[in-house]
Amino acid sequence: MKAIVQTGPRSVEIQEREKPTIAPDEVLVKVHTAGLCGSDAHAYKYDGGYEWIPIPRIMGHEYSGEVVAVGDAVDGYAEGDKIIEEPIHDCGHCFQCKNGQENVCQNFSITGMHRDGAYAEYVAVAPEHLHVVPDGVPLRHAAITEPTSIATRAVLEQSVTTPGDNVLVEGPGPIGVLVAAVADSLGANVVVSGLDQDAAYRLPLLDDLGIETVNAQSTDLGDVAEDHTGGIGFDVVFDSTGHHSGIVTANDHVRKGGQVVVVGIPNAASEVTLTSTVRGEVDINTSYGSTWTNFEQALRLMERGEIAVDEIVDTSYGMEDPQDAFEAFLASETCKPVFQFS
């Protein structure tokens, strides 16, 4: 089978690999569509904090596909089932897992990072990590269930966002776009901020989705907050930048008694003055990964047509030259490129 393999820092190529042989407790999935996200890009560059990832390996952790073979010990799945995988596998026995916090398992492993992933024509996976895709969700849409589940967790569980709230989302990358879409589906008044590098593709994408945007390098965010909130400040600010300055900016523009939710993982230490945060009783929360429930929420939102998947995904990058997709993503020339395998 063909697979996209990372062979070194900033180096990926198509290789021929053996088609997986499933164990009795696994299913074989024919991959349909697989997405590229920020963590894939960090791994591609071999950024600090990603040096533990083995090279070479088949990349990819967010995907959709069809079950084509079922192990003898597997119940509940059959050939032809349309599925997606929860790529972060928890251990099931650490304190966090037993405490209902599997998304922060002490011993987690990630498909496509700790082990070969789904940038391939076939993948073998244990059924406990799968979700059945509803009939109303095309496989090309289901491929972004995992990042959408991260957004559903951030908005529906880790934030206090309600209809009519004024919401700022910092960072128009894949997670920022999906957080904005989920918040918008609730009826919040959403503004997404980006930078000059986002002006050509990512901010116009959000404009096309009917979500207001601002280039924070050419327009003062303080003026935007004044106009949108009457000088009160945003009710909720999501920092999905992955930059250490994001939380500082969030604290500057959230209202007293409001909330900041950090979704992106900061790339360096942040120097945050908390005097006004404490005096304003601002709630600072974080959101990491997702749970089984968040995956189901994501699939239901897509089934209802609440997420404009066709507009968000970019199918213009072929698996024949995957490096183009990675470099375009890093240059903010695309937002959610996907590779189509079947």
XYZ file of N, CA and C in Angstrom, residues 173-266:
282
model
N -6.208 29.258 12.736
C -5.781 27.942 12.271
C -6.943 26.972 12.323
N -6.705 25.687 12.058
C -7.805 24.719 12.022
C -8.640 24.703 13.299
N -7.989 24.690 14.461
C -8.747 24.627 15.712
C -9.481 25.938 15.948
N -8.849 27.076 15.666
C -9.521 28.355 15.823
C -10.749 28.470 14.938
N -10.635 28.020 13.690
C -11.772 28.059 12.763
C -12.910 27.187 13.286
N -12.586 26.001 13.786
C -13.626 25.092 14.272
C -14.214 25.565 15.599
N -13.393 26.149 16.477
C -13.927 26.741 17.710
C -14.914 27.851 17.355
N -14.545 28.692 16.396
C -15.434 29.772 15.962
C -16.735 29.213 15.402
N -16.640 28.131 14.616
C -17.835 27.539 14.020
C -18.764 26.958 15.077
N -18.192 26.297 16.084
C -19.020 25.721 17.145
C -19.658 26.827 17.982
N -18.882 27.858 18.323
C -19.436 28.975 19.089
C -20.527 29.686 18.292
N -20.307 29.822 16.996
C -21.306 30.450 16.121
C -22.581 29.616 16.080
N -22.442 28.292 16.112
C -23.624 27.419 16.079
C -24.474 27.586 17.326
N -23.875 28.067 18.419
C -24.626 28.323 19.652
C -25.382 29.643 19.606
N -25.050 30.490 18.628
C -25.661 31.811 18.569
C -24.834 32.887 19.226
N -23.549 32.619 19.465
C -22.655 33.640 20.002
C -22.264 34.624 18.903
N -21.880 35.818 19.302
C -21.379 36.839 18.373
C -19.870 36.696 18.311
N -19.374 36.070 17.252
C -17.981 35.635 17.199
C -17.150 36.547 16.314
N -15.961 36.900 16.826
C -14.940 37.603 16.056
C -13.670 36.759 16.122
N -13.011 36.559 14.988
C -11.748 35.815 14.958
C -10.634 36.762 14.566
N -9.562 36.776 15.349
C -8.419 37.636 15.045
C -7.279 36.819 14.455
N -6.591 37.434 13.496
C -5.422 36.818 12.886
C -4.356 37.865 12.650
N -3.345 37.487 11.865
C -2.209 38.364 11.588
C -2.083 38.564 10.079
N -1.093 39.343 9.683
C -0.883 39.594 8.254
C -0.791 38.301 7.457
N -0.122 37.294 8.027
C 0.070 36.036 7.303
C -1.251 35.310 7.032
N -2.294 35.662 7.789
C -3.593 35.009 7.632
C -4.518 35.747 6.671
N -4.078 36.917 6.207
C -4.977 37.788 5.441
C -5.312 37.243 4.059
N -4.451 36.408 3.501
C -4.675 35.935 2.134
C -5.653 34.772 2.069
N -5.623 33.872 3.057
C -6.454 32.662 2.959
C -7.367 32.462 4.163
N -6.800 32.466 5.367
C -7.560 32.020 6.532
C -8.639 33.001 6.978
N -8.342 34.279 7.021
C -9.375 35.249 7.405
C -10.483 35.338 6.348
N -10.152 35.362 5.050
C -11.224 35.327 4.046
C -12.092 34.063 4.132
N -11.493 32.933 4.507
C -12.269 31.706 4.692
C -13.353 31.926 5.740
N -12.986 32.531 6.858
C -13.966 32.801 7.920
C -15.009 33.818 7.481
N -14.557 34.821 6.735
C -15.518 35.796 6.191
C -16.568 35.088 5.339
N -16.114 34.122 4.535
C -17.039 33.376 3.685
C -18.010 32.529 4.509
N -17.596 32.160 5.716
C -18.471 31.388 6.601
C -19.437 32.289 7.357
N -19.337 33.603 7.146
C -20.208 34.544 7.841
C -19.747 34.888 9.234
N -18.486 34.625 9.534
C -17.914 34.921 10.852
C -16.991 36.123 10.716
N -17.186 37.114 11.552
C -16.427 38.357 11.441
C -14.965 38.143 11.817
N -14.078 38.849 11.132
C -12.644 38.698 11.365
C -11.980 40.056 11.522
N -10.762 40.013 12.064
C -9.961 41.224 12.195
C -8.489 40.849 12.069
N -7.750 41.625 11.327
C -6.289 41.490 11.259
C -5.720 42.343 12.375
N -5.214 41.706 13.413
C -4.760 42.412 14.598
C -3.475 43.198 14.368
N -2.825 42.993 13.220
C -1.635 43.777 12.910
C -1.963 45.071 12.169
N -3.175 45.157 11.640
C -3.556 46.382 10.939
C -4.721 47.109 11.623
N -5.385 46.430 12.551
C -6.502 47.027 13.281
C -6.304 46.782 14.768
N -6.518 47.788 15.581
C -6.341 47.679 17.026
C -7.461 46.818 17.612
N -7.082 45.720 18.284
C -8.085 44.854 18.890
C -8.876 45.581 19.969
N -8.240 46.542 20.593
C -8.954 47.336 21.586
C -10.123 48.088 20.968
N -9.922 48.618 19.772
C -11.011 49.307 19.074
C -12.125 48.335 18.709
N -11.736 47.116 18.311
C -12.731 46.096 17.966
C -13.548 45.724 19.198
N -12.862 45.542 20.323
C -13.566 45.219 21.568
C -14.517 46.343 21.954
N -14.076 47.576 21.777
C -14.916 48.742 22.087
C -16.174 48.731 21.216
N -15.998 48.505 19.930
C -17.129 48.530 19.001
C -18.109 47.393 19.249
N -17.585 46.199 19.526
C -18.446 45.022 19.631
C -19.068 44.839 21.006
N -18.458 45.396 22.020
C -18.931 45.119 23.386
C -19.287 46.382 24.151
N -19.256 47.526 23.481
C -19.558 48.768 24.186
C -18.534 49.108 25.257
N -17.303 48.646 25.045
C -16.235 48.947 25.985
C -16.175 48.005 27.173
N -17.080 47.026 27.236
C -17.108 46.105 28.375
C -16.001 45.058 28.267
N -15.724 44.593 27.057
C -14.785 43.495 26.835
C -15.541 42.240 26.445
N -14.843 41.303 25.854
C -15.470 40.061 25.390
C -15.850 39.166 26.572
N -17.005 38.519 26.453
C -17.444 37.596 27.504
C -16.502 36.403 27.618
N -16.119 35.862 26.469
C -15.215 34.707 26.429
C -14.181 34.935 25.341
N -12.918 34.656 25.670
C -11.844 34.705 24.681
C -11.183 33.331 24.613
N -11.138 32.754 23.416
C -10.432 31.490 23.186
C -9.078 31.809 22.572
N -8.009 31.354 23.215
C -6.671 31.515 22.650
C -6.300 30.222 21.940
N -6.380 30.242 20.622
C -6.000 29.068 19.831
C -4.771 29.354 18.981
N -3.973 30.346 19.400
C -2.812 30.749 18.609
C -1.645 29.785 18.713
N -1.483 29.153 19.886
C -0.282 28.359 20.110
C 0.947 29.226 20.298
N 0.731 30.528 20.513
C 1.842 31.470 20.715
C 1.788 32.000 22.145
N 2.962 32.219 22.733
C 2.991 32.616 24.132
C 2.361 33.977 24.398
N 2.191 34.778 23.355
C 1.573 36.091 23.548
C 0.049 36.022 23.577
N -0.513 34.881 23.182
C -1.961 34.777 23.049
C -2.712 35.018 24.334
N -2.222 34.456 25.430
C -2.934 34.614 26.699
C -2.834 36.050 27.212
N -1.726 36.715 26.882
C -1.580 38.122 27.263
C -2.650 38.963 26.560
N -2.777 38.747 25.250
C -3.792 39.479 24.484
C -5.191 39.147 24.979
N -5.427 37.878 25.288
C -6.736 37.471 25.785
C -7.092 38.204 27.065
N -6.128 38.314 27.973
C -6.364 39.014 29.239
C -6.627 40.500 29.025
N -6.059 41.041 27.963
C -6.257 42.465 27.687
C -7.680 42.772 27.223
N -8.363 41.771 26.605
C -9.632 42.072 25.941
C -10.831 41.327 26.497
N -10.627 40.491 27.525
C -11.760 39.848 28.170
C -12.375 40.824 29.176
N -13.669 40.725 29.394
C -14.326 41.638 30.342
C -14.098 41.189 31.774
N -14.317 42.075 32.707
C -14.326 41.685 34.116
C -15.416 40.635 34.320
N -15.080 39.589 35.025
C -16.023 38.500 35.240
C -16.157 37.574 34.054
N -15.339 37.796 33.007
C -15.386 36.952 31.817
C -14.468 35.748 31.936
N -14.212 35.124 30.805
C -13.447 33.878 30.811
C -12.465 33.832 29.645
N -11.272 33.311 29.929
C -10.269 33.013 28.914
C -10.083 31.500 28.878
N -10.157 30.905 27.686
C -9.927 29.470 27.523
C -8.733 29.283 26.588
N -7.670 28.681 27.094
C -6.463 28.440 26.303
C -6.576 27.067 25.660
N -6.643 27.054 24.327
C -6.773 25.812 23.572
C -5.456 25.468 22.878
N -4.794 26.473 22.298
C -3.499 26.244 21.669
C -2.416 26.068 22.717
N -1.437 25.242 22.427
C -0.341 25.002 23.369
C 0.742 26.048 23.122
N 1.019 26.937 24.108
C 1.984 28.021 23.890
C 3.360 27.493 23.512
